[in-house]
Tab-separated table of C-alpha atoms in Angstrom:
chain	number	residue	atom	x	y	z
A	1	MET	CA	152.242	112.621	220.788
A	2	VAL	CA	151.122	111.435	217.337
A	3	SER	CA	150.487	114.302	214.925
A	4	VAL	CA	147.776	114.120	212.254
A	5	SER	CA	147.076	116.294	209.219
A	6	PHE	CA	143.677	116.108	207.543
A	7	VAL	CA	142.430	116.728	204.002
A	8	THR	CA	138.704	116.719	203.231
A	9	LEU	CA	137.100	116.495	199.787
A	10	GLY	CA	133.528	116.355	198.520
A	11	CYS	CA	130.160	117.455	199.828
A	12	ALA	CA	128.749	118.814	203.075
A	13	LYS	CA	128.079	115.300	204.361
A	14	ASN	CA	131.776	114.554	203.986
A	15	LEU	CA	132.613	117.760	205.816
A	16	VAL	CA	130.477	116.646	208.771
A	17	ASP	CA	132.327	113.313	208.770
A	18	THR	CA	135.630	115.206	208.777
A	19	GLU	CA	134.530	117.370	211.704
A	20	LYS	CA	133.445	114.297	213.666
A	21	MET	CA	136.738	112.518	212.972
A	22	LEU	CA	138.696	115.610	214.004
A	23	GLY	CA	136.754	115.642	217.265
A	24	LEU	CA	137.495	111.949	217.830
A	25	LEU	CA	141.190	112.426	217.058
A	26	ALA	CA	141.406	115.322	219.531
A	27	GLU	CA	139.577	113.298	222.199
A	28	GLY	CA	141.982	110.425	221.524
A	29	GLY	CA	144.972	112.605	222.378
A	30	LEU	CA	146.339	113.073	218.862
A	31	ALA	CA	147.709	116.452	217.792
A	32	ILE	CA	146.010	117.934	214.724
A	33	VAL	CA	148.337	119.966	212.505
A	34	ALA	CA	147.899	121.906	209.267
A	35	ALA	CA	147.939	119.980	206.000
A	36	ASP	CA	151.227	121.601	204.934
A	37	MET	CA	153.080	120.596	208.125
A	38	LEU	CA	155.119	117.492	208.868
A	39	ALA	CA	152.829	114.856	210.333
A	40	ASP	CA	153.032	111.310	211.614
A	41	VAL	CA	149.773	110.514	209.814
A	42	THR	CA	147.895	112.156	206.952
A	43	ILE	CA	144.201	111.310	206.647
A	44	ILE	CA	142.376	111.986	203.367
A	45	ASN	CA	138.574	112.011	203.508
A	46	THR	CA	137.552	111.271	199.923
A	47	CYS	CA	134.534	111.627	197.661
A	48	GLY	CA	133.656	108.799	195.257
A	49	PHE	CA	130.413	110.077	193.738
A	50	ILE	CA	131.527	110.652	190.136
A	51	GLU	CA	134.660	110.101	188.053
A	52	ASP	CA	135.910	113.675	188.453
A	53	ALA	CA	135.630	113.368	192.239
A	54	ARG	CA	137.461	110.049	192.219
A	55	GLN	CA	140.268	111.524	190.116
A	56	GLU	CA	140.567	114.459	192.523
A	57	ALA	CA	140.810	111.992	195.413
A	58	LEU	CA	143.471	109.916	193.665
A	59	GLU	CA	145.520	113.035	192.927
A	60	GLU	CA	145.355	114.021	196.599
A	61	ILE	CA	146.357	110.493	197.626
A	62	ASP	CA	149.300	110.593	195.203
A	63	ARG	CA	150.465	113.891	196.713
A	64	ALA	CA	150.350	112.361	200.184
A	65	LEU	CA	152.237	109.270	199.034
A	66	GLU	CA	154.917	111.464	197.447
A	67	ALA	CA	155.222	113.326	200.756
A	68	LYS	CA	155.521	109.986	202.524
A	69	GLN	CA	158.289	108.942	200.132
A	70	ALA	CA	160.069	112.232	200.846
A	71	GLY	CA	159.840	111.654	204.604
A	72	GLU	CA	157.386	114.493	205.194
A	73	VAL	CA	154.575	112.136	206.262
A	74	GLY	CA	154.886	108.934	208.238
A	75	ARG	CA	151.667	107.127	207.292
A	76	VAL	CA	148.737	107.689	204.902
A	77	ILE	CA	145.128	106.770	205.712
A	78	VAL	CA	142.336	107.024	203.147
A	79	THR	CA	138.767	107.293	204.418
A	80	GLY	CA	135.374	108.463	203.179
A	81	CYS	CA	133.233	107.468	200.212
A	82	LEU	CA	136.003	106.255	197.899
A	83	ALA	CA	137.409	104.114	200.702
A	84	GLN	CA	133.957	102.616	201.196
A	85	TYR	CA	133.378	102.153	197.456
A	86	TRP	CA	136.726	100.736	196.326
A	87	GLY	CA	138.224	99.182	199.453
A	88	GLU	CA	140.896	96.676	198.427
A	89	ARG	CA	141.202	98.292	195.000
A	90	LEU	CA	142.859	101.301	196.599
A	91	PHE	CA	145.571	99.081	198.053
A	92	ALA	CA	146.064	97.424	194.681
A	93	GLU	CA	146.378	100.710	192.798
A	94	ARG	CA	148.194	102.720	195.495
A	95	PRO	CA	150.308	100.229	197.517
A	96	GLY	CA	151.820	103.003	199.661
A	97	ILE	CA	148.525	103.524	201.496
A	98	ASP	CA	148.721	102.311	205.100
A	99	ALA	CA	145.004	102.019	205.909
A	100	VAL	CA	141.659	102.249	204.136
A	101	VAL	CA	138.838	103.228	206.495
A	102	GLY	CA	135.282	103.012	205.209
A	103	LEU	CA	132.255	104.921	206.443
A	104	SER	CA	131.246	102.139	208.825
A	105	SER	CA	134.525	102.544	210.743
A	106	ARG	CA	134.545	106.345	210.916
A	107	ASP	CA	134.224	106.401	214.701
A	108	GLU	CA	137.303	104.163	215.096
A	109	ILE	CA	139.561	106.665	213.347
A	110	ALA	CA	141.579	107.659	216.446
A	111	LYS	CA	142.374	104.044	217.341
A	112	ILE	CA	143.236	103.225	213.729
A	113	ALA	CA	145.480	106.299	213.385
A	114	LEU	CA	147.383	105.419	216.552
A	115	THR	CA	147.799	101.799	215.452
A	116	VAL	CA	148.981	102.755	211.974
A	117	ALA	CA	151.377	105.394	213.332
A	118	ASN	CA	153.089	102.893	215.624
A	119	LYS	CA	153.568	99.925	213.326
A	120	SER	CA	154.090	99.105	209.672
A	121	GLY	CA	151.761	97.087	207.483
A	122	THR	CA	148.348	97.811	206.001
A	123	ALA	CA	144.783	97.589	207.269
A	124	ILE	CA	141.347	97.799	205.724
A	125	GLU	CA	138.170	98.694	207.579
A	126	ASN	CA	135.248	99.079	205.173
A	127	GLY	CA	132.372	96.851	206.171
A	128	GLU	CA	128.830	97.518	204.967
A	129	PHE	CA	127.608	100.939	206.098
A	130	THR	CA	124.206	100.432	207.725
A	131	GLY	CA	124.203	102.647	210.803
A	132	VAL	CA	123.179	106.238	211.508
A	133	SER	CA	126.022	108.541	212.451
A	134	ASN	CA	126.209	110.307	215.802
A	135	ASP	CA	127.669	113.647	214.798
A	136	GLN	CA	127.827	115.340	218.203
A	137	THR	CA	131.080	116.676	219.710
A	138	ARG	CA	132.527	117.667	216.348
A	139	LEU	CA	135.569	119.859	215.911
A	140	ARG	CA	134.022	122.289	213.444
A	141	ILE	CA	136.014	123.840	210.618
A	142	THR	CA	133.330	126.165	209.245
A	143	GLU	CA	132.881	129.717	210.540
A	144	GLY	CA	131.724	129.567	214.137
A	145	CYS	CA	128.313	131.117	213.457
A	146	TRP	CA	126.957	128.408	211.130
A	147	SER	CA	127.031	124.658	210.775
A	148	TYR	CA	125.651	121.696	208.892
A	149	LEU	CA	123.355	119.287	210.726
A	150	ARG	CA	122.930	115.879	209.085
A	151	ILE	CA	119.468	114.409	209.654
A	152	SER	CA	119.741	111.194	207.591
A	153	GLU	CA	122.086	108.790	205.862
A	154	GLY	CA	121.870	106.959	202.550
A	155	CYS	CA	119.174	106.813	199.872
A	156	ASP	CA	116.600	104.372	198.505
A	157	ARG	CA	115.753	106.229	195.294
A	158	TRP	CA	118.247	104.399	193.077
A	159	CYS	CA	118.266	107.108	190.415
A	160	SER	CA	119.854	105.434	187.426
A	161	PHE	CA	122.868	107.781	187.321
A	162	CYS	CA	123.712	107.808	191.037
A	163	THR	CA	126.169	105.746	193.103
A	164	ILE	CA	125.083	107.046	196.523
A	165	PRO	CA	123.008	103.970	197.501
A	166	LEU	CA	125.995	101.783	196.597
A	167	ILE	CA	128.298	103.818	198.819
A	168	ARG	CA	126.187	105.080	201.736
A	169	GLY	CA	123.500	102.394	201.776
A	170	LYS	CA	119.757	102.628	202.193
A	171	PHE	CA	117.938	105.648	203.609
A	172	ARG	CA	118.184	105.930	207.419
A	173	SER	CA	116.814	108.796	209.516
A	174	LYS	CA	118.588	110.001	212.639
A	175	ARG	CA	116.297	109.940	215.669
A	176	PRO	CA	114.637	113.331	216.333
A	177	ASP	CA	115.901	113.474	219.926
A	178	ALA	CA	119.475	113.022	218.682
A	179	ILE	CA	119.005	115.796	216.123
A	180	LEU	CA	117.575	118.186	218.692
A	181	ALA	CA	120.390	117.398	221.122
A	182	GLU	CA	122.935	118.120	218.398
A	183	ALA	CA	121.146	121.339	217.453
A	184	ALA	CA	121.187	122.496	221.083
A	185	GLU	CA	124.882	121.633	221.361
A	186	LEU	CA	125.697	123.613	218.221
A	187	ALA	CA	123.598	126.582	219.318
A	188	GLY	CA	125.384	126.522	222.655
A	189	ASP	CA	128.662	126.689	220.751
A	190	GLY	CA	127.617	129.914	219.022
A	191	VAL	CA	125.919	128.553	215.890
A	192	ARG	CA	123.189	130.907	214.650
A	193	GLU	CA	122.392	129.122	211.366
A	194	LEU	CA	121.749	125.391	210.877
A	195	ASN	CA	121.807	123.892	207.390
A	196	LEU	CA	119.945	120.587	207.353
A	197	ILE	CA	121.529	117.970	205.099
A	198	GLY	CA	120.930	114.362	204.107
A	199	GLN	CA	120.557	112.618	200.774
A	200	GLU	CA	116.814	113.370	200.790
A	201	THR	CA	115.927	115.634	203.699
A	202	SER	CA	112.282	115.982	202.634
A	203	ARG	CA	111.751	112.259	203.253
A	204	TYR	CA	112.972	112.491	206.835
A	205	GLY	CA	111.335	110.223	209.409
A	206	ASP	CA	109.247	107.853	207.296
A	207	ASP	CA	111.620	104.907	207.895
A	208	ILE	CA	111.507	105.212	211.700
A	209	GLY	CA	107.805	105.819	212.167
A	210	TYR	CA	108.212	109.525	212.901
A	211	GLU	CA	104.888	110.575	211.432
A	212	ALA	CA	105.525	114.300	211.850
A	213	GLY	CA	108.357	114.012	209.308
A	214	LEU	CA	110.585	116.923	208.393
A	215	ALA	CA	107.677	119.294	208.995
A	216	GLY	CA	107.520	118.215	212.635
A	217	LEU	CA	111.287	118.348	213.004
A	218	LEU	CA	111.334	121.926	211.689
A	219	ARG	CA	108.705	122.929	214.225
A	220	GLU	CA	110.889	121.488	217.014
A	221	LEU	CA	114.049	123.150	215.703
A	222	ASP	CA	112.111	126.414	215.597
A	223	LYS	CA	112.084	126.271	219.410
A	224	VAL	CA	115.851	125.855	219.904
A	225	ASP	CA	117.263	128.855	221.766
A	226	GLY	CA	120.133	130.669	220.093
A	227	LEU	CA	119.287	129.763	216.514
A	228	ARG	CA	118.094	132.423	214.080
A	229	TRP	CA	118.152	130.633	210.710
A	230	VAL	CA	117.330	127.025	209.790
A	231	ARG	CA	117.867	126.109	206.140
A	232	VAL	CA	116.679	123.011	204.256
A	233	ILE	CA	119.057	121.509	201.685
A	234	TYR	CA	118.898	118.375	199.463
A	235	THR	CA	115.132	117.913	199.113
A	236	HIS	CA	113.428	115.767	196.447
A	237	PRO	CA	110.302	116.823	194.501
A	238	ALA	CA	108.663	113.423	195.060
A	239	SER	CA	108.661	113.853	198.862
A	240	MET	CA	107.819	117.555	199.270
A	241	SER	CA	104.543	117.284	201.175
A	242	ASN	CA	101.895	119.929	201.813
A	243	GLU	CA	102.690	119.645	205.525
A	244	LEU	CA	106.346	120.405	204.896
A	245	ILE	CA	105.548	123.421	202.738
A	246	GLU	CA	103.162	124.666	205.426
A	247	ALA	CA	105.793	124.248	208.153
A	248	MET	CA	108.357	126.131	206.101
A	249	SER	CA	105.958	129.027	205.668
A	250	GLN	CA	105.022	129.146	209.374
A	251	CYS	CA	108.268	128.498	211.285
A	252	LYS	CA	109.916	131.811	212.132
A	253	LYS	CA	113.482	130.487	212.046
A	254	VAL	CA	113.147	128.470	208.843
A	255	VAL	CA	114.399	130.703	206.038
A	256	PRO	CA	112.409	130.819	202.776
A	257	TYR	CA	114.994	128.791	200.886
A	258	VAL	CA	114.757	125.331	199.342
A	259	ASP	CA	117.493	123.374	197.594
A	260	MET	CA	115.734	120.854	195.314
A	261	PRO	CA	117.775	119.089	192.615
A	262	LEU	CA	115.381	118.441	189.706
A	263	GLN	CA	117.999	116.982	187.319
A	264	HIS	CA	115.824	117.434	184.195
A	265	ILE	CA	112.307	118.304	183.045
A	266	ASN	CA	111.714	116.180	179.932
A	267	ASP	CA	109.428	113.276	180.846
A	268	ARG	CA	111.321	110.647	178.835
A	269	ILE	CA	114.659	111.608	180.373
A	270	LEU	CA	113.158	111.760	183.875
A	271	LYS	CA	111.788	108.242	183.401
A	272	LEU	CA	115.179	106.972	182.243
A	273	MET	CA	116.736	108.679	185.258
A	274	LYS	CA	114.182	106.891	187.507
A	275	ARG	CA	113.292	110.174	189.179
A	276	ARG	CA	109.695	109.067	189.954
A	277	VAL	CA	108.247	112.456	189.088
A	278	GLY	CA	107.284	114.057	185.783
A	279	ARG	CA	107.146	117.556	184.364
A	280	ALA	CA	103.493	118.271	185.149
A	281	ASP	CA	103.790	117.373	188.845
A	282	THR	CA	107.080	119.254	189.123
A	283	GLU	CA	105.557	122.431	187.715
A	284	LYS	CA	102.529	122.149	190.020
A	285	LEU	CA	104.875	121.745	192.996
A	286	LEU	CA	106.959	124.779	192.061
A	287	ILE	CA	103.842	126.933	191.703
A	288	LYS	CA	102.523	125.708	195.064
A	289	MET	CA	105.813	126.384	196.857
A	290	ARG	CA	106.141	129.902	195.487
A	291	GLU	CA	102.512	130.678	196.363
A	292	ARG	CA	102.697	129.363	199.933
A	293	ILE	CA	106.234	130.337	201.001
A	294	PRO	CA	106.639	134.127	200.771
A	295	ASN	CA	109.879	135.395	199.191
A	296	LEU	CA	111.013	131.857	198.437
A	297	SER	CA	114.484	131.335	196.956
A	298	LEU	CA	114.719	128.110	194.956
A	299	ARG	CA	118.023	126.454	194.144
A	300	THR	CA	118.151	123.455	191.832
A	301	THR	CA	120.650	121.242	190.029
A	302	MET	CA	120.387	119.921	186.478
A	303	LEU	CA	122.101	117.006	184.740
A	304	VAL	CA	122.613	117.380	180.991
A	305	GLY	CA	123.899	114.988	178.349
A	306	PHE	CA	122.206	111.952	179.884
A	307	PRO	CA	122.491	108.929	177.532
A	308	SER	CA	120.199	109.364	174.498
A	309	GLU	CA	119.287	112.978	175.399
A	310	THR	CA	118.368	114.702	172.135
A	311	GLU	CA	118.949	118.327	171.238
A	312	ALA	CA	115.183	118.874	171.408
A	313	GLU	CA	115.016	117.413	174.934
A	314	PHE	CA	117.881	119.625	176.044
A	315	ALA	CA	116.154	122.618	174.435
A	316	GLU	CA	113.042	121.797	176.487
A	317	LEU	CA	115.146	121.878	179.657
A	318	LEU	CA	116.810	125.134	178.634
A	319	GLU	CA	113.455	126.813	177.990
A	320	PHE	CA	112.115	125.499	181.314
A	321	VAL	CA	115.038	127.085	183.185
A	322	LYS	CA	114.441	130.399	181.414
A	323	GLN	CA	110.744	130.258	182.324
A	324	GLN	CA	111.238	129.316	185.982
A	325	ARG	CA	113.982	131.839	186.729
A	326	PHE	CA	115.466	129.899	189.629
A	327	GLU	CA	117.306	132.047	192.148
A	328	ALA	CA	120.279	129.668	191.900
A	329	LEU	CA	121.139	126.709	189.703
A	330	GLY	CA	124.041	124.309	189.284
A	331	CYS	CA	124.639	122.058	186.306
A	332	PHE	CA	126.580	118.842	185.763
A	333	ALA	CA	127.481	117.194	182.488
A	334	TYR	CA	126.634	113.486	182.670
A	335	SER	CA	129.414	111.212	183.944
A	336	LEU	CA	129.212	107.501	183.115
A	337	GLU	CA	129.268	105.385	186.271
A	338	LYS	CA	129.726	101.725	185.373
A	339	ASP	CA	127.903	100.411	188.458
A	340	THR	CA	124.709	102.327	187.669
A	341	LYS	CA	121.834	101.584	185.287
A	342	SER	CA	122.199	104.778	183.277
A	343	ALA	CA	124.697	103.206	180.892
A	344	GLU	CA	121.820	101.047	179.622
A	345	ALA	CA	119.569	104.039	178.921
A	346	GLY	CA	120.724	104.555	175.363
A	347	PRO	CA	123.642	105.752	173.241
A	348	MET	CA	126.161	108.022	174.930
A	349	VAL	CA	126.031	111.700	174.115
A	350	PRO	CA	129.529	112.746	172.954
A	351	SER	CA	131.584	114.378	175.696
A	352	GLU	CA	131.995	117.638	173.802
A	353	VAL	CA	128.215	117.876	173.332
A	354	ARG	CA	127.622	117.242	177.030
A	355	GLN	CA	130.044	119.974	178.011
A	356	GLU	CA	128.617	122.394	175.446
A	357	ARG	CA	125.074	121.847	176.731
A	358	ALA	CA	126.183	122.407	180.312
A	359	ALA	CA	127.857	125.660	179.280
A	360	ARG	CA	124.740	126.860	177.430
A	361	LEU	CA	122.519	126.129	180.417
A	362	MET	CA	124.837	127.973	182.786
A	363	GLU	CA	125.044	130.941	180.413
A	364	ALA	CA	121.255	131.194	180.512
A	365	GLN	CA	121.240	130.902	184.297
A	366	GLN	CA	123.945	133.535	184.598
A	367	GLU	CA	121.711	136.053	182.832
A	368	ILE	CA	118.884	135.193	185.234
A	369	ALA	CA	121.099	135.403	188.330
A	370	PHE	CA	122.620	138.734	187.276
A	371	ALA	CA	119.169	140.171	186.545
A	372	LYS	CA	117.845	139.056	189.931
A	373	ALA	CA	120.880	140.573	191.661
A	374	ASP	CA	120.365	143.848	189.791
A	375	GLU	CA	116.721	143.893	190.912
A	376	LEU	CA	117.925	143.989	194.535
A	377	LYS	CA	119.737	147.315	194.093
A	378	GLY	CA	118.358	149.833	196.570
A	379	LYS	CA	116.551	147.180	198.621
A	380	GLU	CA	117.383	146.140	202.178
A	381	VAL	CA	118.062	142.550	203.226
A	382	GLU	CA	119.001	140.794	206.443
A	383	CYS	CA	122.492	139.291	206.402
A	384	MET	CA	124.642	137.219	208.742
A	385	ILE	CA	128.235	138.415	209.178
A	386	LEU	CA	130.833	135.737	208.443
A	387	ALA	CA	134.193	137.521	208.550
A	388	GLN	CA	135.906	140.908	208.697
A	389	TYR	CA	138.540	142.232	206.256
A	390	PRO	CA	140.764	145.330	206.113
A	391	PRO	CA	139.958	148.086	203.567
A	392	SER	CA	143.096	147.279	201.541
A	393	GLU	CA	141.330	144.180	200.185
A	394	SER	CA	138.140	145.946	199.117
A	395	ALA	CA	139.047	147.339	195.669
A	396	GLU	CA	138.533	144.150	193.662
A	397	LEU	CA	135.047	143.833	195.142
A	398	GLY	CA	134.086	147.356	194.098
A	399	LEU	CA	133.830	148.556	197.704
A	400	LYS	CA	135.084	152.094	198.245
A	401	THR	CA	135.763	152.212	201.966
A	402	ASN	CA	138.375	153.410	204.430
A	403	ARG	CA	137.017	151.080	207.099
A	404	ASP	CA	137.004	147.321	207.511
A	405	PHE	CA	134.417	145.526	205.422
A	406	TYR	CA	132.520	142.310	205.948
A	407	GLN	CA	131.801	139.021	204.236
A	408	ALA	CA	128.174	138.004	204.800
A	409	ARG	CA	125.261	135.929	203.504
A	410	SER	CA	121.560	136.648	203.180
A	411	ALA	CA	118.807	134.115	203.800
A	412	ALA	CA	118.769	133.519	200.030
A	413	GLN	CA	122.415	132.385	200.019
A	414	ALA	CA	123.378	128.924	201.252
A	415	PRO	CA	126.964	128.318	202.406
A	416	GLU	CA	129.489	126.905	199.932
A	417	MET	CA	126.843	126.778	197.182
A	418	ASP	CA	125.617	130.276	196.439
A	419	SER	CA	126.924	133.811	196.092
A	420	GLU	CA	127.764	136.026	199.079
A	421	CYS	CA	127.433	139.632	200.227
A	422	TRP	CA	130.309	142.077	200.728
A	423	LEU	CA	129.329	144.910	203.023
A	424	ARG	CA	130.900	148.177	204.123
A	425	VAL	CA	130.037	150.179	207.249
A	426	GLU	CA	129.945	153.967	207.222
A	427	ASP	CA	129.269	154.452	210.948
A	428	ALA	CA	132.414	153.864	213.056
A	429	LYS	CA	130.385	153.255	216.228
A	430	LEU	CA	128.254	150.693	214.429
A	431	ALA	CA	131.371	148.972	213.061
A	432	LYS	CA	132.716	148.432	216.584
A	433	ARG	CA	129.597	146.449	217.509
A	434	ILE	CA	129.665	144.090	214.528
A	435	ALA	CA	131.161	140.634	215.035
A	436	GLU	CA	131.091	137.221	213.391
A	437	GLY	CA	127.550	135.895	213.746
A	438	SER	CA	125.954	139.351	213.951
A	439	PHE	CA	122.769	139.787	211.933
A	440	VAL	CA	122.515	143.119	210.155
A	441	ARG	CA	120.171	144.964	207.836
A	442	ALA	CA	122.044	146.008	204.695
A	443	ARG	CA	121.111	148.124	201.689
A	444	ILE	CA	122.227	146.514	198.421
A	445	GLU	CA	124.182	148.903	196.198
A	446	GLY	CA	125.167	146.607	193.327
A	447	ARG	CA	126.973	143.402	192.507
A	448	SER	CA	130.397	142.023	191.605
A	449	ASP	CA	129.555	139.183	189.230
A	450	TYR	CA	127.287	136.931	191.338
A	451	ASP	CA	128.153	138.487	194.713
A	452	LEU	CA	126.199	141.409	196.148
A	453	ARG	CA	127.710	144.654	197.453
A	454	GLY	CA	126.073	146.799	200.086
A	455	VAL	CA	126.248	148.950	203.179
A	456	VAL	CA	125.235	147.977	206.712
A	457	LYS	CA	122.431	150.120	208.106
A	458	GLU	CA	121.846	148.553	211.514
A	459	ILE	CA	122.386	145.450	213.667
A	460	VAL	CA	119.210	143.412	214.075
A	461	GLY	CA	120.371	140.368	216.007
């Protein structure tokens, strides 16, 4: 039997691709082994979004090629976004690679792995990616109680700094019946929380004539038995409709959480970024969302050091962040991508200035996040249990307990992006009933940096 080890890099969309490929490999009769074990084939699912991600991918490829040279790995396959983006270039720069498999050939991974394992030579499979992925029958590698559900592929926005349309193609919605079938399958497998992903989830459906859009899809997902939380990630301010906001406020299973990368707030920079939305409309949208969606948690992402960004324009962004007090915020320093239009936007901001601005923005956000966490002390929140740990590991989290404690998330905390909750249980009988995927009511007692600490009061689901 051919053995395969798998390494995955990049975003949640890449993770879904990895899970699908793992499922296909298992169905194809290949044995999946840990990344640190001897394997006939190592597959590396890469990210190619920005230079840092590409360098991380190349370092991982080099490690695999060194293992191949040492006889620890038989063959090396590179797949994912970098495989799609660079194709033949990967062979030229890393001649030890045995196969490059682009996004369009993801579903052929088992056949390709078997072929590569049984004969020498190289192969490339990276035709134009124009389809919509069928992500059912995945072999999931997240905790069993939650999962990502991809509702679309690609993007048509062509923001001037972004390579996604070049890699993943134009925007394509997955059919609603396919999404609902996948949601039912996941719920049947024990998933309690679905996190909807795509390059622009808020635009869902307009390319396939699904007039109900994401609002209608949320109302259908609200009916899926077994689910308790549905979370919306990767929205865009230009496509957040009144109908979508209304659906989010009305659907019982849709948590009051929105991830909406804004990138900047200065009108000149937004225009250069080709974001198709200005400051005034953005501020109106934020006010509307907070008014109509009770207890809303807003996460955003900012991009600083864009070509020609002045200190005054950065200061405007910094003041905006302080005013808005986002529940969560990530920040990237601009990375020059030669195949994008952003290089033509104006003179480059020096690297050290870009990094310094990113650090200043995150320092301001840290103060906001810590203050918001402190405001939760003494309040009770609903959390989903992710994992259980022995008391010996509790000290560094500030948990004084002689019992097992639990890793959890609240509705305001998205997986792999936000902080988490660390909970203790005082009642031994209650502790025996708690399991992965349990929903509990917890009283917040404090924080450890960004993470919250608390005590479980009761099981609620």
